[in-house]
Coordinates of N, CA and C in Angstrom, one line a residue:
X50 N -6.3 -17.3 1.4 CA -6.4 -17.9 2.6 C -4.8 -18.4 2.9
X51 N -4.2 -18.9 1.9 CA -3.2 -19.2 2.0 C -2.0 -18.0 2.2
X52 N -2.5 -16.7 1.7 CA -1.6 -15.5 2.4 C -2.0 -15.3 3.4
X53 N -3.1 -15.4 4.1 CA -3.4 -15.0 5.6 C -2.8 -16.1 6.4
X54 N -2.7 -16.9 5.9 CA -1.8 -18.3 6.9 C -0.5 -17.9 6.8
X55 N 0.2 -17.8 5.6 CA 1.6 -17.4 5.6 C 2.0 -16.1 6.7
X56 N 1.0 -15.1 6.6 CA 1.2 -14.1 7.7 C 1.7 -14.5 9.2
X57 N 0.4 -15.4 9.5 CA 0.6 -15.7 10.9 C 1.7 -16.7 11.1
X58 N 2.1 -17.6 9.9 CA 3.3 -18.5 10.0 C 4.5 -17.7 10.3
X59 N 4.6 -16.7 9.3 CA 6.0 -16.2 9.3 C 6.4 -15.5 10.5
X60 N 5.0 -14.6 10.8 CA 5.2 -13.9 12.3 C 5.5 -14.7 13.5
X61 N 4.7 -15.9 13.6 CA 5.3 -17.0 14.5 C 6.4 -17.4 14.3
X62 N 7.2 -17.7 13.3 CA 8.6 -18.0 12.9 C 9.4 -17.0 13.6
X63 N 9.4 -15.8 12.8 CA 10.3 -14.7 13.3 C 10.4 -14.4 15.0
X64 N 8.9 -14.9 15.6 CA 9.0 -14.7 17.3 C 9.9 -15.9 17.8
X65 N 9.2 -17.0 17.2 CA 10.0 -18.2 18.1 C 11.3 -18.7 17.6
X66 N 11.8 -18.1 17.0 CA 13.4 -18.8 16.5 C 14.1 -17.4 16.4
X67 N 14.8 -17.4 17.5 CA 15.7 -16.1 17.8 C 16.7 -16.1 16.9
X68 N 17.1 -17.2 15.8 CA 18.2 -16.8 15.1 C 17.9 -15.6 14.1
X69 N 16.5 -15.2 13.5 CA 16.1 -14.3 13.0 C 16.5 -13.0 13.5
X70 N 16.6 -12.7 14.9 CA 16.4 -11.5 15.5 C 18.3 -11.5 15.9
X71 N 19.1 -12.4 15.4 CA 20.4 -12.2 16.0 C 20.6 -13.1 17.5
X72 N 19.5 -13.5 18.0 CA 19.7 -14.3 19.5 C 19.3 -12.7 20.3
X73 N 18.6 -11.7 19.8 CA 18.5 -10.5 20.3 C 17.2 -11.0 21.5
X74 N 17.2 -10.6 22.8 CA 16.2 -11.1 23.7 C 14.9 -10.3 23.2
X75 N 15.0 -9.4 23.0 CA 13.8 -8.5 22.5 C 13.3 -9.0 21.5
X76 N 14.0 -9.5 20.7 CA 13.5 -9.7 19.3 C 13.5 -8.8 18.3
X77 N 14.0 -7.7 18.5 CA 14.1 -6.6 17.5 C 15.7 -6.3 17.1
X78 N 15.4 -6.1 15.8 CA 16.8 -5.6 15.4 C 17.1 -4.4 15.1
X79 N 18.2 -3.4 15.5 CA 18.4 -2.2 14.9 C 18.6 -2.4 13.3
X80 N 18.1 -1.6 12.4 CA 18.5 -1.3 11.2 C 19.9 -0.8 11.0
X81 N 20.7 -1.3 10.2 CA 22.1 -0.8 10.3 C 22.0 0.7 9.1
X82 N 23.1 1.3 9.0 CA 23.0 2.5 8.6 C 22.7 2.4 6.9
X83 N 21.9 3.2 6.5 CA 21.3 2.9 5.1 C 22.5 3.4 4.2
X84 N 22.8 2.5 3.3 CA 24.3 2.9 2.7 C 23.9 2.4 1.3
X85 N 24.1 3.1 0.2 CA 23.9 2.8 -1.2 C 25.5 3.0 -2.0
X86 N 26.0 2.2 -2.5 CA 27.3 2.7 -3.6 C 28.1 3.6 -2.8
X87 N 28.5 3.4 -1.2 CA 29.3 4.4 -1.0 C 28.6 5.6 -0.2
X88 N 27.1 5.8 -0.5 CA 26.5 6.9 0.2 C 26.0 6.5 1.2
X89 N 25.7 7.3 2.4 CA 25.2 6.9 3.6 C 24.1 7.7 3.8
X90 N 22.8 7.3 4.0 CA 21.6 8.5 4.1 C 21.2 8.3 5.7
X91 N 21.7 9.2 6.2 CA 21.4 9.2 7.7 C 20.3 10.3 8.4
X92 N 20.4 11.3 7.6 CA 19.3 12.1 8.3 C 18.3 11.6 7.5
X93 N 16.9 12.2 8.2 CA 15.6 11.7 8.1 C 15.7 12.3 6.3
X94 N 15.7 13.7 6.3 CA 15.5 14.2 4.6 C 16.3 13.5 3.7
X95 N 17.3 12.7 4.2 CA 18.3 12.0 3.2 C 17.4 10.7 2.7
X96 N 17.0 10.0 4.0 CA 16.4 8.9 4.0 C 15.1 9.0 3.2
X97 N 14.3 10.1 3.4 CA 12.9 10.3 2.7 C 13.3 10.8 1.2
X98 N 14.3 11.1 0.9 CA 14.6 11.3 -0.7 C 15.0 10.1 -1.1
X99 N 15.6 9.4 -0.6 CA 15.8 8.0 -0.9 C 14.7 7.1 -1.5
X100 N 13.7 7.1 -0.6 CA 12.6 6.5 -0.5 C 11.6 7.1 -1.8
X101 N 11.8 8.2 -1.8 CA 11.1 9.0 -2.8 C 11.5 8.5 -4.1
X102 N 12.9 8.4 -4.4 CA 13.6 8.0 -5.7 C 13.1 6.7 -6.0
X103 N 13.3 5.7 -5.0 CA 13.1 4.5 -5.2 C 11.7 4.1 -5.7
X104 N 10.5 5.1 -4.8 CA 9.1 4.9 -5.2 C 8.9 5.5 -6.9
X105 N 9.6 6.7 -7.1 CA 9.7 7.2 -8.6 C 10.0 6.1 -9.6
X106 N 11.1 5.5 -9.5 CA 11.4 4.0 -10.3 C 10.6 2.9 -10.5
X107 N 9.9 2.7 -9.4 CA 9.1 1.5 -9.6 C 8.0 2.1 -10.0
X108 N 7.5 3.2 -9.7 CA 6.3 3.8 -10.5 C 6.4 3.8 -11.9
X109 N 7.7 4.3 -12.7 CA 7.7 4.3 -13.8 C 7.7 3.1 -14.5
X110 N 8.7 2.1 -13.9 CA 8.7 0.4 -14.4 C 7.2 0.0 -14.4
X111 N 6.3 -0.1 -13.3 CA 5.0 -0.4 -13.2 C 4.5 0.4 -14.6
X112 N 4.2 1.5 -15.0 CA 3.8 2.1 -15.7 C 4.3 1.7 -17.2
X113 N 5.5 1.4 -17.4 CA 6.2 1.0 -18.7 C 5.7 -0.6 -19.0
X114 N 5.5 -1.1 -17.7 CA 5.0 -2.5 -17.9 C 3.6 -2.8 -18.3
X115 N 2.9 -2.0 -17.9 CA 1.4 -1.8 -18.5 C 1.7 -1.6 -20.1
X116 N 2.2 -0.9 -20.5 CA 2.3 -0.6 -21.7 C 2.8 -2.0 -23.1
X117 N 3.5 -2.9 -22.2 CA 3.9 -3.8 -22.9 C 3.0 -5.3 -23.2
X118 N 3.2 -6.1 -23.9 CA 2.4 -7.3 -24.1 C 2.1 -8.2 -22.7
X119 N 3.1 -8.0 -21.8 CA 2.7 -8.8 -20.3 C 1.7 -7.7 -19.7
X120 N 1.8 -6.6 -19.8 CA 0.7 -5.8 -18.9 C -0.5 -5.9 -20.0
X121 N -0.5 -6.2 -21.3 CA -1.9 -6.0 -21.7 C -2.4 -7.4 -21.3
X122 N -1.5 -8.6 -21.0 CA -2.3 -9.7 -20.8 C -2.6 -9.4 -19.2
X123 N -2.1 -8.8 -18.3 CA -2.9 -8.3 -17.1 C -3.9 -7.8 -17.2
X124 N -3.9 -6.9 -17.9 CA -5.4 -6.3 -18.0 C -6.7 -7.4 -18.7
X125 N -6.2 -8.2 -19.6 CA -7.1 -8.8 -20.1 C -7.6 -10.0 -19.2
X126 N -6.6 -10.7 -18.2 CA -7.0 -11.4 -17.5 C -7.8 -11.0 -16.2
X127 N -7.6 -9.4 -15.7 CA -8.3 -9.0 -15.0 C -9.6 -8.5 -15.2
X128 N -9.8 -8.1 -16.6 CA -11.3 -7.5 -17.2 C -12.2 -8.9 -17.4
X129 N -11.4 -10.1 -18.0 CA -12.4 -11.3 -18.1 C -11.5 -12.4 -18.6
X130 N -11.3 -13.1 -17.5 CA -10.4 -14.4 -17.6 C -10.7 -15.4 -18.8
X131 N -12.1 -15.6 -19.1 CA -12.4 -16.6 -20.0 C -12.3 -16.1 -21.4
X132 N -12.6 -14.7 -21.5 CA -12.2 -14.2 -22.7 C -10.8 -14.2 -23.4
X133 N -9.7 -14.0 -22.1 CA -8.3 -13.9 -22.3 C -7.9 -15.5 -22.7
X134 N -8.4 -16.2 -21.9 CA -8.0 -17.6 -22.3 C -8.2 -18.0 -24.0
X135 N -9.4 -17.5 -24.2 CA -10.0 -17.8 -25.6 C -9.1 -17.0 -26.8
X136 N -8.6 -15.8 -26.5 CA -7.6 -15.2 -27.3 C -6.2 -15.4 -27.1
X137 N -5.9 -16.3 -26.7 CA -4.3 -17.1 -26.3 C -3.6 -16.4 -25.2
X138 N -4.1 -15.8 -24.3 CA -3.4 -15.5 -23.0 C -3.2 -16.7 -22.1
X139 N -1.9 -17.0 -22.0 CA -1.9 -17.8 -20.6 C -2.1 -17.4 -19.2
X140 N -3.0 -17.8 -18.8 CA -3.8 -17.3 -18.0 C -3.0 -17.6 -16.4
X141 N -2.6 -18.9 -16.2 CA -1.8 -19.1 -15.1 C -0.6 -18.4 -15.0
X142 N -0.1 -18.7 -16.5 CA 1.7 -18.0 -16.0 C 1.3 -16.3 -15.9
X143 N 0.4 -15.8 -16.3 CA 0.0 -14.2 -16.2 C -0.3 -14.1 -15.0
X144 N -1.1 -15.2 -14.2 CA -1.5 -14.4 -13.0 C -0.5 -14.9 -11.8
X145 N 0.7 -15.9 -12.3 CA 1.7 -16.1 -11.2 C 2.8 -15.0 -11.6
X146 N 2.8 -14.6 -12.9 CA 3.9 -13.3 -12.9 C 3.1 -11.9 -12.3
X147 N 2.0 -11.9 -12.4 CA 1.4 -10.8 -11.4 C 1.6 -10.5 -10.2
X148 N 1.5 -12.1 -9.5 CA 1.8 -12.4 -8.1 C 3.4 -12.0 -7.7
X149 N 4.2 -12.5 -8.8 CA 5.6 -12.4 -8.3 C 6.0 -10.7 -8.6
X150 N 5.4 -10.3 -9.4 CA 6.0 -8.5 -9.6 C 5.4 -7.9 -8.4
X151 N 4.2 -8.1 -7.9 CA 3.4 -7.3 -7.1 C 4.2 -7.8 -5.7
X152 N 4.4 -8.7 -5.5 CA 5.0 -9.3 -4.5 C 6.5 -8.5 -4.0
X153 N 7.4 -8.7 -5.2 CA 8.7 -7.9 -5.4 C 8.6 -6.4 -5.0
X154 N 7.3 -5.7 -5.5 CA 7.1 -4.3 -5.0 C 7.1 -4.3 -3.6
X155 N 6.0 -5.2 -3.1 CA 6.0 -5.1 -1.8 C 6.8 -5.4 -0.6
X156 N 7.7 -6.4 -1.1 CA 9.2 -6.6 -0.6 C 9.7 -5.4 -0.6
X157 N 10.0 -4.5 -1.4 CA 10.7 -3.1 -1.5 C 10.0 -2.4 -0.7
X158 N 8.9 -2.1 -0.5 CA 8.0 -1.2 0.4 C 8.6 -1.9 1.7
X159 N 8.7 -3.2 2.2 CA 8.9 -3.5 3.4 C 10.3 -3.0 3.9
X160 N 11.0 -3.2 3.1 CA 12.6 -3.1 2.8 C 12.6 -1.2 3.5
X161 N 11.9 -0.5 2.9 CA 11.7 0.6 3.1 C 11.3 1.1 4.3
X162 N 10.1 0.5 4.9 CA 9.5 0.6 5.8 C 10.3 0.4 6.9
X163 N 11.1 -0.8 7.1 CA 12.1 -1.0 8.2 C 13.5 -0.1 8.1
X164 N 14.1 -0.1 7.1 CA 15.3 1.0 6.9 C 14.9 2.5 6.9
X165 N 14.1 2.9 6.1 CA 13.8 4.2 6.1 C 13.1 4.8 7.0
X166 N 11.9 4.0 7.8 CA 11.1 4.7 8.4 C 11.1 4.2 9.9
X167 N 10.8 2.9 9.9 CA 11.1 2.4 11.5 C 12.2 2.7 12.1
X168 N 13.4 2.2 11.3 CA 14.7 2.0 11.8 C 15.0 0.9 12.7
X169 N 13.8 -0.3 12.7 CA 14.0 -1.5 13.4 C 13.5 -2.5 12.5
X170 N 13.7 -3.7 12.7 CA 13.1 -4.6 11.9 C 12.6 -5.6 13.2
X171 N 11.3 -5.6 13.1 CA 10.5 -6.5 14.4 C 9.2 -7.1 13.7
X172 N 8.6 -8.3 14.2 CA 7.7 -8.7 13.8 C 6.5 -7.8 14.1
X173 N 6.4 -7.3 14.9 CA 5.2 -6.4 15.2 C 5.1 -5.3 14.2
X174 N 6.3 -4.7 13.6 CA 6.1 -3.6 12.5 C 5.5 -4.4 11.2
X175 N 5.5 -5.4 11.1 CA 4.9 -6.1 9.9 C 3.5 -7.2 10.2
X176 N 2.9 -6.7 11.0 CA 1.7 -7.5 11.6 C 0.5 -7.8 10.5
X177 N -0.6 -8.3 11.0 CA -1.6 -8.4 10.2 C -2.5 -7.0 9.9
X178 N -2.1 -6.0 11.0 CA -2.7 -4.9 10.6 C -2.5 -4.2 9.6
X179 N -1.0 -4.4 9.4 CA -0.2 -3.8 8.3 C -0.6 -4.5 7.0
X180 N -1.0 -5.6 6.9 CA -1.2 -6.1 5.8 C -2.8 -5.6 5.2
X181 N -3.6 -5.4 6.4 CA -4.9 -5.1 6.1 C -5.0 -3.5 5.7
X182 N -3.9 -2.7 6.1 CA -4.0 -1.4 5.6 C -3.4 -1.4 4.4
X183 N -2.5 -2.2 3.7 CA -2.2 -2.1 2.6 C -3.6 -2.5 1.6
X184 N -4.5 -3.6 2.1 CA -5.7 -4.3 1.4 C -6.5 -3.0 1.2
X185 N -6.4 -2.0 2.4 CA -7.5 -1.0 2.4 C -7.1 0.0 1.2
X186 N -5.8 0.3 1.2 CA -5.3 1.3 0.3 C -5.8 0.6 -1.1
X187 N -5.7 -0.3 -1.5 CA -6.1 -0.8 -2.8 C -7.4 -0.7 -2.9
X188 N -8.3 -1.0 -1.9 CA -9.5 -1.0 -2.3 C -10.1 0.5 -2.5
X189 N -9.8 1.2 -1.4 CA -10.0 2.6 -1.3 C -9.6 3.5 -2.8
X190 N -8.3 3.2 -2.8 CA -7.8 4.0 -4.0 C -8.4 3.5 -5.3
X191 N -8.2 2.3 -5.7 CA -9.0 1.8 -6.8 C -8.4 0.4 -7.5
X192 N -8.6 -0.5 -7.9 CA -8.2 -1.6 -7.9 C -7.7 -1.7 -9.5
X193 N -6.6 -1.9 -9.6 CA -5.7 -2.0 -11.2 C -5.6 -0.9 -11.7
X194 N -5.1 0.4 -10.6 CA -4.7 1.7 -11.4 C -3.8 1.7 -10.5
X195 N -2.6 2.7 -11.0 CA -1.3 3.2 -10.4 C -1.5 4.4 -9.7
X196 N -2.5 5.3 -10.1 CA -2.7 6.4 -9.7 C -3.7 5.9 -8.3
X197 N -4.4 5.0 -8.2 CA -5.5 4.6 -7.2 C -4.6 4.1 -6.1
X198 N -3.3 3.5 -6.3 CA -2.7 3.3 -4.6 C -2.0 4.6 -4.2
X199 N -1.7 5.6 -5.4 CA -1.3 6.9 -4.5 C -2.6 7.4 -3.8
X200 N -3.7 7.4 -4.4 CA -4.7 8.2 -3.6 C -5.3 7.4 -2.6
X201 N -5.1 6.1 -2.6 CA -5.3 5.2 -1.3 C -4.6 5.6 -0.3
X202 N -3.2 5.7 -0.6 CA -2.2 5.9 0.5 C -2.2 7.1 1.0
X203 N -2.7 8.1 0.3 CA -2.7 9.5 0.8 C -3.6 9.8 1.7
X204 N -5.0 8.8 1.3 CA -6.1 8.9 2.5 C -5.7 8.3 3.7
X205 N -5.1 7.3 3.4 CA -4.7 6.5 4.9 C -3.8 7.2 5.9
X206 N -2.9 8.0 5.1 CA -1.9 8.7 5.8 C -2.4 10.0 6.4
X207 N -3.1 10.6 5.5 CA -3.9 11.9 5.9 C -5.3 11.8 7.0
X208 N -6.0 10.6 6.4 CA -7.2 10.9 7.2 C -7.0 10.7 8.9
X209 N -6.2 9.9 9.3 CA -6.1 10.1 10.9 C -5.5 11.2 11.5
X210 N -4.9 12.1 10.5 CA -4.4 13.6 11.3 C -5.9 14.2 11.0
X211 N -6.3 14.3 9.8 CA -7.6 15.3 10.1 C -8.7 14.8 11.1
X212 N -8.8 13.7 11.2 CA -9.6 13.1 12.3 C -9.3 13.2 13.6
X213 N -7.8 13.4 14.1 CA -7.4 14.0 15.1 C -7.7 15.2 15.5
X214 N -7.5 16.2 14.2 CA -7.6 17.5 14.5 C -9.1 18.0 14.9
X215 N -9.8 17.4 14.1 CA -11.5 17.6 14.1 C -11.9 16.8 15.3
X216 N -11.3 15.7 15.9 CA -12.1 15.3 17.1 C -11.5 16.4 18.4
X217 N -10.6 16.5 18.1 CA -9.6 17.6 19.4 C -10.4 18.8 19.5
X218 N -10.8 19.4 18.3 CA -11.5 20.6 18.2 C -12.7 20.6 18.7
X219 N -13.3 19.4 18.2 CA -15.0 19.3 18.8 C -15.3 18.6 20.1
X220 N -14.4 17.7 20.7 CA -14.6 16.9 21.7 C -13.5 17.4 22.9
X221 N -12.4 18.1 22.5 CA -11.5 18.3 23.4 C -10.6 17.4 23.8
X222 N -10.3 17.3 25.1 CA -9.4 16.3 26.1 C -9.9 14.8 25.9
X223 N -11.7 14.6 25.8 CA -12.3 13.5 25.7 C -11.6 12.6 24.4
X224 N -11.5 13.4 23.5 CA -11.1 12.7 22.1 C -9.6 12.2 22.5
X225 N -9.3 11.1 23.2 CA -7.9 10.4 23.4 C -7.6 9.7 22.4
X226 N -6.6 8.8 22.5 CA -5.9 8.1 21.4 C -6.6 6.7 21.3
X227 N -7.2 6.4 22.4 CA -8.1 5.2 22.2 C -9.2 5.5 21.6
X228 N -10.1 6.7 21.7 CA -11.2 6.9 20.7 C -11.0 7.3 19.8
X229 N -9.6 7.7 19.4 CA -9.0 8.5 18.1 C -9.1 6.7 17.0
X230 N -8.2 5.7 17.7 CA -8.2 4.6 17.0 C -9.8 3.9 16.9
X231 N -10.4 3.8 17.9 CA -11.9 3.3 17.4 C -12.6 3.8 16.4
X232 N -12.4 5.3 16.2 CA -13.1 6.2 15.3 C -12.6 5.8 14.1
X233 N -11.4 5.9 13.9 CA -10.5 5.6 12.7 C -10.9 4.4 11.9
X234 N -11.3 3.3 12.8 CA -11.6 2.1 12.3 C -13.0 2.1 11.7
X235 N -13.9 2.6 12.6 CA -15.1 2.8 12.1 C -15.3 3.3 11.0
X236 N -14.7 4.8 10.8 CA -14.8 5.4 9.6 C -14.3 4.4 8.1
X237 N -12.9 4.1 8.5 CA -12.4 3.5 7.4 C -13.4 2.0 6.8
X238 N -13.9 1.6 8.0 CA -15.0 0.4 7.5 C -15.8 0.9 7.0
X239 N -16.7 2.3 7.2 CA -17.6 2.6 6.5 C -17.3 3.3 5.0
X240 N -16.3 3.6 4.9 CA -15.6 4.0 3.4 C -15.3 2.9 2.8
X241 N -14.8 1.7 2.9 CA -14.4 0.3 2.5 C -16.0 0.0 1.7
X242 N -16.9 -0.2 3.1 CA -18.2 -0.5 2.6 C -18.6 0.3 1.3
X243 N -18.4 1.6 1.4 CA -19.0 2.5 0.4 C -18.5 2.4 -1.3
X244 N -17.2 2.2 -0.9 CA -16.5 2.2 -2.1 C -16.8 0.6 -2.8
X245 N -17.0 -0.3 -2.0 CA -17.2 -1.7 -2.6 C -18.8 -2.0 -3.1
X246 N -19.5 -0.9 -2.7 CA -20.8 -0.8 -3.1 C -21.2 -0.1 -4.2
X247 N -20.8 1.0 -3.8 CA -21.2 2.3 -4.8 C -20.1 2.8 -5.8
X248 N -18.9 2.6 -5.3 CA -17.9 2.7 -6.3 C -16.6 1.6 -6.2
X249 N -16.8 0.5 -6.9 CA -15.7 -0.2 -6.7 C -14.6 0.1 -7.5
X250 N -14.3 0.9 -8.5 CA -13.2 1.6 -8.9 C -12.3 2.7 -7.8
X251 N -13.2 3.0 -6.9 CA -12.3 3.6 -6.0 C -11.7 5.2 -6.3
X252 N -11.1 5.9 -5.3 CA -10.8 7.1 -5.4 C -10.5 7.4 -6.9
X253 N -9.7 6.6 -7.6 CA -9.1 6.7 -9.1 C -10.3 7.2 -9.8
X254 N -11.4 6.4 -9.8 CA -12.7 6.8 -10.6 C -13.1 7.9 -10.6
X255 N -13.4 8.5 -9.0 CA -14.1 9.6 -8.7 C -13.2 10.7 -9.4
X256 N -11.9 10.5 -9.4 CA -10.9 11.6 -9.7 C -10.8 11.7 -11.2
X257 N -11.2 10.4 -11.7 CA -11.2 10.8 -13.3 C -12.4 11.3 -13.8
X258 N -13.7 11.0 -13.0 CA -14.8 11.6 -13.1 C -14.7 13.3 -12.9
X259 N -13.9 13.6 -11.9 CA -14.2 15.0 -11.7 C -13.3 15.5 -12.8
X260 N -12.2 15.2 -13.1 CA -11.3 15.7 -14.1 C -12.2 15.9 -15.2
X261 N -12.9 14.9 -16.0 CA -13.5 14.8 -16.9 C -14.8 16.0 -17.0
X262 N -15.2 16.3 -15.7 CA -16.2 17.2 -15.5 C -15.9 18.8 -15.6
X263 N -14.5 18.7 -15.1 CA -13.8 20.1 -15.0 C -13.4 20.3 -16.4
X264 N -12.8 19.6 -17.3 CA -12.2 19.8 -18.5 C -13.4 20.7 -19.5
X265 N -14.7 20.1 -19.7 CA -15.5 21.1 -20.5 C -15.7 22.1 -20.2
X266 N -15.9 22.5 -18.8 CA -16.2 23.8 -17.9 C -15.1 24.6 -18.4
X267 N -13.9 24.3 -18.4 CA -12.6 25.1 -18.4 C -12.7 25.4 -20.0
X268 N -12.8 24.4 -20.7 CA -13.2 24.7 -22.1 C -14.2 26.0 -22.6
X269 N -15.3 25.8 -22.2 CA -16.3 26.9 -22.3 C -15.9 28.0 -21.7
X270 N -15.1 27.9 -20.6 CA -14.7 29.4 -19.8 C -13.9 30.1 -20.7
X271 N -12.9 29.3 -21.5 CA -11.9 29.7 -22.4 C -12.3 30.4 -23.5

């Protein structure tokens, strides 16, 4: 609830006080050229490669963190908080550290979203729908897995494109942007309910189950 309240408060503050937008009447700030250590990333391809490099580094760091004692504390608190406290894991400090690490990663993602993709910084680019989209990625992809974050993000990005193509093919001109938006919300809502009820571990668990079933088949075929 505090995070949800912070979402509304921050968006209100950015809109209310013009200092955040350099007294721009539109409330929108054009992102300056993306430059790091003297290298300027101007073209879309260069910005994409820059974002891909940042994602690769953060993924490697997150994977390495899981293998440390801190990562094992994260897993212990996630699986059973009471058992983690019994074996001596500092639950409060572990939760605060997990919140700080995840907030840092999402903050970096927000910078990439504004500088690399939108090329503008405005409150509407970071509204409540964007926060829910991140939450849907986690739920559909799989809680507590690095692979699930990528699978959920891939589904959220690819699904509207597939739905648009399918709707245009079946319904023609009747399938406009408004129908697409409503259809996307309905299907995503149904997917979230399905994963919460039938498969709480999300796409990551389905992927692991598929790989485990294909492994013996390939071994028998060999």
